[in-house]
Amino acid sequence: MGVSPASAPTGPRHVAIIMDGNGRWASARGLPRVEGHRRGVEALRRTVRAAIELDIAYLTIFSFSSENWSRPAQEVSDLFGLLRRFIRHDLAELHRDGVCVRIIGARDGLDPEICALLTEAEELTRANTRMTLVVAFNYGSRDEIARAARALAREVAAGERAIDTIDAEAIGSRLDTAGLPDPDLIIRTSGEKRLSNFLMWQAAYSELVFVPELWPDFDKAALERAIAEYHGRERRFGGLVAKTGS
Ligand code: IPE
Ligand code: IPE
Ligand code: MG
């Protein structure tokens, strides 16, 4: 961990990013959408490096939503190909940099080769502590919450759990993000102002920052600007005085 001056504001500990605008970036240049996605992977590499330099403990990125299946088959296949390549090419470097990789989202129905790659990334980097990179892949909050509800219902049906023990903590412990702190800051690029089914449970008290940059143009300076905006916010968590989230 880097040493920051005593007066520097702390956190955010967990930053989550909705990486949006690849298609518009490409269209604006008369390029195919896949070119925007390729440049998006470069922005992701830059952002991971910047997050490490800024001592962010958890970085979550939204890379493919459960609704992105509705895109043309070619684009879905391009996005899967890029994820596969990102893990194959970057895993060793992430591991060397002390990054722990964790994947959230549904695994059922995914190509077994991709599943094996995701598991390999998690297992190789499990003990790393410098930063946790959470990749939301085939992820949607509604699906995640429904899966958690099914898991709890199964325990009740098996007589292993009393209905009254199902509280927010029990649900949180069954989500894909179990054990991770809630995001302090959620950034969405490209000017869109919505969550699009991303971390809806976990975002209960997150600060939302919407930035105009299209994802392929995102860089360390843009991340620092979003963090500066976060530091200007007053987080109260339902109380009357400002509290720090982490
Ligand atoms: C984000 O860029 C990447 C994914 C959703 C996978 P988009 O592909 O959504 O780009 P726009 O929103 O069409 O510009
Ligand atoms: C959200 O972006 C999903 C990811 C960034 C992976 P979308 O581009 O799919 O969201 P909508 O359709 O504009 O809401
Ligand atoms: Mg989009």
Coordinates of C-alpha atoms and ligand atoms in Angstrom, one line a residue:
M1 CA 0.0 0.0 0.0
G2 CA 1.2 3.5 -0.8
V3 CA 1.7 6.1 1.9
S4 CA -0.6 9.1 1.5
P5 CA -0.3 12.3 3.3
A6 CA -2.3 12.4 6.6
S7 CA -4.6 15.1 5.3
A8 CA -5.6 13.1 2.1
P9 CA -9.2 11.9 2.1
T10 CA -9.4 8.1 2.4
G11 CA -11.2 5.7 0.1
P12 CA -13.1 4.9 -1.8
R13 CA -12.2 1.3 -0.9
H14 CA -14.5 -0.3 -3.5
V15 CA -15.0 1.3 -6.9
A16 CA -17.4 -0.4 -9.4
I17 CA -17.6 0.6 -13.0
I18 CA -20.2 0.2 -15.7
M19 CA -18.0 0.3 -18.7
D20 CA -20.3 1.8 -21.3
G21 CA -20.0 3.4 -24.7
N22 CA -17.8 1.1 -26.7
G23 CA -20.3 0.9 -29.6
R24 CA -20.8 4.7 -29.8
W25 CA -17.0 5.2 -29.7
A26 CA -16.6 3.0 -32.8
S27 CA -19.7 4.4 -34.6
A28 CA -18.4 7.9 -34.2
R29 CA -15.2 6.8 -36.1
G30 CA -17.0 4.8 -38.7
L31 CA -15.6 1.6 -37.2
P32 CA -17.3 -1.7 -36.5
R33 CA -18.5 -2.1 -32.9
V34 CA -16.0 -4.8 -32.2
E35 CA -13.2 -2.2 -32.6
G36 CA -14.8 -0.2 -29.7
H37 CA -14.8 -3.3 -27.6
R38 CA -11.1 -4.0 -28.4
R39 CA -10.3 -0.4 -27.4
G40 CA -12.4 -1.0 -24.3
V41 CA -10.1 -3.8 -23.2
E42 CA -7.2 -1.4 -23.4
A43 CA -9.1 1.1 -21.2
L44 CA -9.7 -1.7 -18.8
R45 CA -6.0 -2.5 -18.6
R46 CA -5.2 1.2 -18.0
T47 CA -7.9 1.4 -15.3
V48 CA -6.7 -1.7 -13.4
R49 CA -3.2 -0.2 -13.3
A50 CA -4.6 3.2 -12.2
A51 CA -6.7 1.5 -9.5
I52 CA -3.6 -0.3 -8.1
E53 CA -1.6 3.0 -8.1
L54 CA -4.5 4.7 -6.3
D55 CA -4.6 2.0 -3.6
I56 CA -8.2 1.0 -4.4
A57 CA -8.8 -2.3 -2.6
Y58 CA -11.7 -3.5 -4.7
L59 CA -12.4 -2.8 -8.4
T60 CA -15.5 -4.3 -9.9
I61 CA -16.1 -4.1 -13.6
F62 CA -19.3 -4.8 -15.5
S63 CA -18.1 -6.7 -18.6
F64 CA -21.2 -8.6 -19.8
S65 CA -24.8 -8.4 -18.5
S66 CA -27.4 -11.1 -18.4
E67 CA -29.3 -8.9 -20.9
N68 CA -26.4 -8.5 -23.3
W69 CA -27.4 -12.0 -24.7
S70 CA -30.0 -10.1 -26.7
R71 CA -27.3 -8.5 -28.9
P72 CA -26.5 -10.0 -32.3
A73 CA -24.8 -13.4 -32.0
Q74 CA -21.6 -12.0 -33.7
E75 CA -21.3 -9.3 -31.1
V76 CA -21.9 -11.7 -28.2
S77 CA -19.2 -14.0 -29.7
D78 CA -16.8 -11.0 -30.1
L79 CA -17.3 -10.0 -26.4
F80 CA -16.7 -13.6 -25.2
G81 CA -13.6 -13.8 -27.4
L82 CA -12.2 -10.6 -25.9
L83 CA -12.9 -11.8 -22.3
R84 CA -11.2 -15.1 -23.1
R85 CA -8.2 -13.2 -24.6
F86 CA -8.1 -10.8 -21.7
I87 CA -7.8 -13.6 -19.2
R88 CA -5.3 -15.6 -21.2
H89 CA -3.0 -12.7 -21.9
D90 CA -3.4 -10.7 -18.7
L91 CA -3.7 -13.3 -16.0
A92 CA 0.0 -13.8 -15.4
E93 CA 0.6 -10.0 -15.1
L94 CA -2.4 -9.5 -12.8
H95 CA -1.0 -12.3 -10.7
R96 CA 2.4 -10.8 -10.6
D97 CA 0.9 -7.5 -9.6
G98 CA -0.8 -9.1 -6.6
V99 CA -4.3 -8.9 -8.0
C100 CA -6.9 -11.4 -6.7
V101 CA -9.5 -12.1 -9.4
R102 CA -13.1 -12.9 -8.6
I103 CA -15.9 -13.5 -11.0
I104 CA -19.5 -12.8 -10.3
G105 CA -22.5 -13.8 -12.4
A106 CA -24.2 -17.0 -13.5
R107 CA -22.0 -19.8 -14.6
D108 CA -24.8 -22.2 -15.7
G109 CA -25.1 -22.5 -19.4
L110 CA -21.7 -20.9 -20.1
D111 CA -19.3 -22.6 -22.5
P112 CA -17.3 -25.1 -20.3
E113 CA -14.0 -23.7 -21.7
I114 CA -14.9 -20.2 -20.5
C115 CA -16.0 -21.6 -17.1
A116 CA -12.6 -23.4 -16.8
L117 CA -10.8 -20.2 -17.6
L118 CA -12.7 -18.2 -15.0
T119 CA -12.0 -20.9 -12.4
E120 CA -8.4 -20.9 -13.3
A121 CA -8.1 -17.1 -12.9
E122 CA -9.8 -17.3 -9.5
E123 CA -7.7 -20.2 -8.2
L124 CA -4.4 -18.9 -9.4
T125 CA -4.9 -15.5 -7.8
R126 CA -6.9 -16.5 -4.7
A127 CA -4.2 -15.6 -2.1
N128 CA -3.3 -12.2 -3.7
T129 CA -4.0 -9.2 -1.5
R130 CA -2.9 -6.0 -3.3
M131 CA -6.2 -5.5 -5.0
T132 CA -9.3 -7.6 -5.7
L133 CA -10.6 -7.3 -9.3
V134 CA -14.2 -8.4 -9.4
V135 CA -15.3 -9.2 -13.0
A136 CA -19.1 -9.2 -13.4
F137 CA -19.6 -11.5 -16.3
N138 CA -23.0 -12.9 -17.4
Y139 CA -24.2 -10.9 -14.4
G140 CA -27.5 -9.3 -13.6
S141 CA -28.7 -8.3 -10.2
R142 CA -32.2 -9.7 -10.6
D143 CA -30.8 -13.1 -11.6
E144 CA -28.3 -13.0 -8.7
I145 CA -31.0 -12.2 -6.2
A146 CA -33.3 -14.9 -7.6
R147 CA -30.4 -17.5 -7.3
A148 CA -29.9 -16.4 -3.7
A149 CA -33.6 -16.7 -3.0
R150 CA -33.6 -20.3 -4.5
A151 CA -30.6 -21.3 -2.4
L152 CA -32.3 -20.0 0.8
A153 CA -35.6 -21.7 -0.1
R154 CA -33.8 -25.0 -0.7
E155 CA -32.3 -24.8 2.9
V156 CA -35.8 -24.1 4.3
A157 CA -37.3 -27.0 2.3
A158 CA -34.6 -29.3 3.6
G159 CA -35.3 -28.3 7.2
E160 CA -31.9 -26.7 7.5
R161 CA -33.1 -23.1 8.0
A162 CA -36.0 -21.4 9.8
I163 CA -37.9 -18.9 7.6
D164 CA -37.4 -16.1 10.3
T165 CA -33.6 -16.3 9.8
I166 CA -33.9 -14.9 6.3
D167 CA -32.8 -11.3 6.8
A168 CA -30.7 -8.9 4.7
E169 CA -27.5 -10.5 6.0
A170 CA -28.6 -14.0 5.0
I171 CA -29.5 -12.8 1.5
G172 CA -26.2 -10.8 1.2
S173 CA -24.3 -14.0 2.2
R174 CA -25.9 -15.9 -0.7
L175 CA -25.2 -13.3 -3.3
D176 CA -22.3 -13.7 -5.7
T177 CA -20.6 -10.8 -3.9
A178 CA -20.7 -12.6 -0.5
G179 CA -17.7 -11.4 1.6
L180 CA -17.0 -8.3 -0.5
P181 CA -17.7 -4.8 0.9
D182 CA -20.5 -2.9 -0.9
P183 CA -19.2 -0.5 -3.5
D184 CA -18.5 3.0 -2.2
L185 CA -18.5 4.5 -5.6
I186 CA -20.2 3.4 -8.8
I187 CA -19.0 5.1 -12.0
R188 CA -20.9 4.8 -15.3
T189 CA -19.2 6.1 -18.5
S190 CA -20.9 7.4 -21.7
G191 CA -23.3 9.7 -20.0
E192 CA -26.1 7.1 -19.5
K193 CA -27.7 7.5 -16.0
R194 CA -29.0 4.1 -15.0
L195 CA -27.7 0.9 -13.3
S196 CA -28.9 -1.5 -16.0
N197 CA -29.3 -4.4 -13.5
F198 CA -25.8 -3.9 -11.9
L199 CA -25.2 -4.5 -8.2
M200 CA -28.8 -3.3 -7.3
W201 CA -28.7 -4.8 -3.9
Q202 CA -25.1 -3.8 -3.1
A203 CA -25.6 -0.2 -4.4
A204 CA -28.1 0.7 -1.6
Y205 CA -25.7 3.4 -0.3
S206 CA -23.2 3.7 -3.1
E207 CA -22.4 7.1 -4.5
L208 CA -23.2 7.2 -8.2
V209 CA -21.0 9.2 -10.6
F210 CA -22.0 9.5 -14.2
V211 CA -19.2 10.6 -16.5
P212 CA -19.4 11.7 -20.1
E213 CA -16.3 9.9 -21.4
L214 CA -17.0 6.8 -23.6
W215 CA -15.4 3.8 -22.1
P216 CA -12.5 3.4 -24.6
D217 CA -11.4 7.0 -23.7
F218 CA -11.5 6.3 -19.9
D219 CA -8.1 6.7 -18.2
K220 CA -6.5 7.5 -14.8
A221 CA -7.3 11.2 -15.0
A222 CA -11.0 10.4 -15.5
L223 CA -10.9 7.9 -12.6
E224 CA -9.3 10.6 -10.4
R225 CA -12.0 13.1 -11.4
A226 CA -14.8 10.6 -10.5
I227 CA -13.0 10.0 -7.1
A228 CA -12.7 13.7 -6.5
E229 CA -16.5 14.0 -7.0
Y230 CA -17.0 11.1 -4.6
H231 CA -14.9 13.0 -2.0
G232 CA -17.2 16.0 -2.3
R233 CA -20.3 13.9 -1.4
E234 CA -21.7 13.6 2.1
R235 CA -22.5 10.0 3.0
R236 CA -25.0 9.6 5.8
F237 CA -26.4 6.1 5.5
G238 CA -29.7 7.2 6.7
G239 CA -28.3 9.0 9.8
L240 CA -27.8 12.7 10.3
V241 CA -24.0 13.1 10.2
A242 CA -21.6 12.3 7.4
K243 CA -19.8 9.0 7.7
T244 CA -17.0 7.5 5.7
G245 CA -18.0 4.4 3.9
S246 CA -14.8 2.5 4.4
Ligands
IPE1 C1 -20.2 -1.4 -23.3 O1 -20.3 -0.7 -24.5 C2 -19.8 -2.8 -23.5 C3 -20.8 -3.8 -23.1 C4 -22.1 -3.5 -22.8 C5 -20.5 -5.2 -23.2 P1 -21.7 -0.9 -25.4 O2 -21.5 -2.0 -26.3 O3 -22.9 -1.0 -24.6 O4 -21.6 0.5 -26.2 P2 -22.8 1.5 -26.6 O5 -23.6 1.7 -25.3 O6 -23.6 0.7 -27.6 O7 -22.2 2.7 -27.1
IPE2 C1 -24.5 -2.3 -19.2 O1 -24.5 -1.6 -20.4 C2 -23.8 -3.6 -19.3 C3 -22.3 -3.5 -19.4 C4 -21.6 -2.4 -19.3 C5 -21.7 -4.8 -19.5 P1 -25.6 -1.7 -21.6 O2 -25.1 -0.9 -22.7 O3 -25.9 -3.2 -21.8 O4 -26.8 -1.1 -20.9 P2 -28.1 -0.4 -21.5 O5 -28.7 -1.4 -22.5 O6 -27.7 0.8 -22.2 O7 -29.0 -0.1 -20.3
MG3 MG -24.2 0.4 -23.8

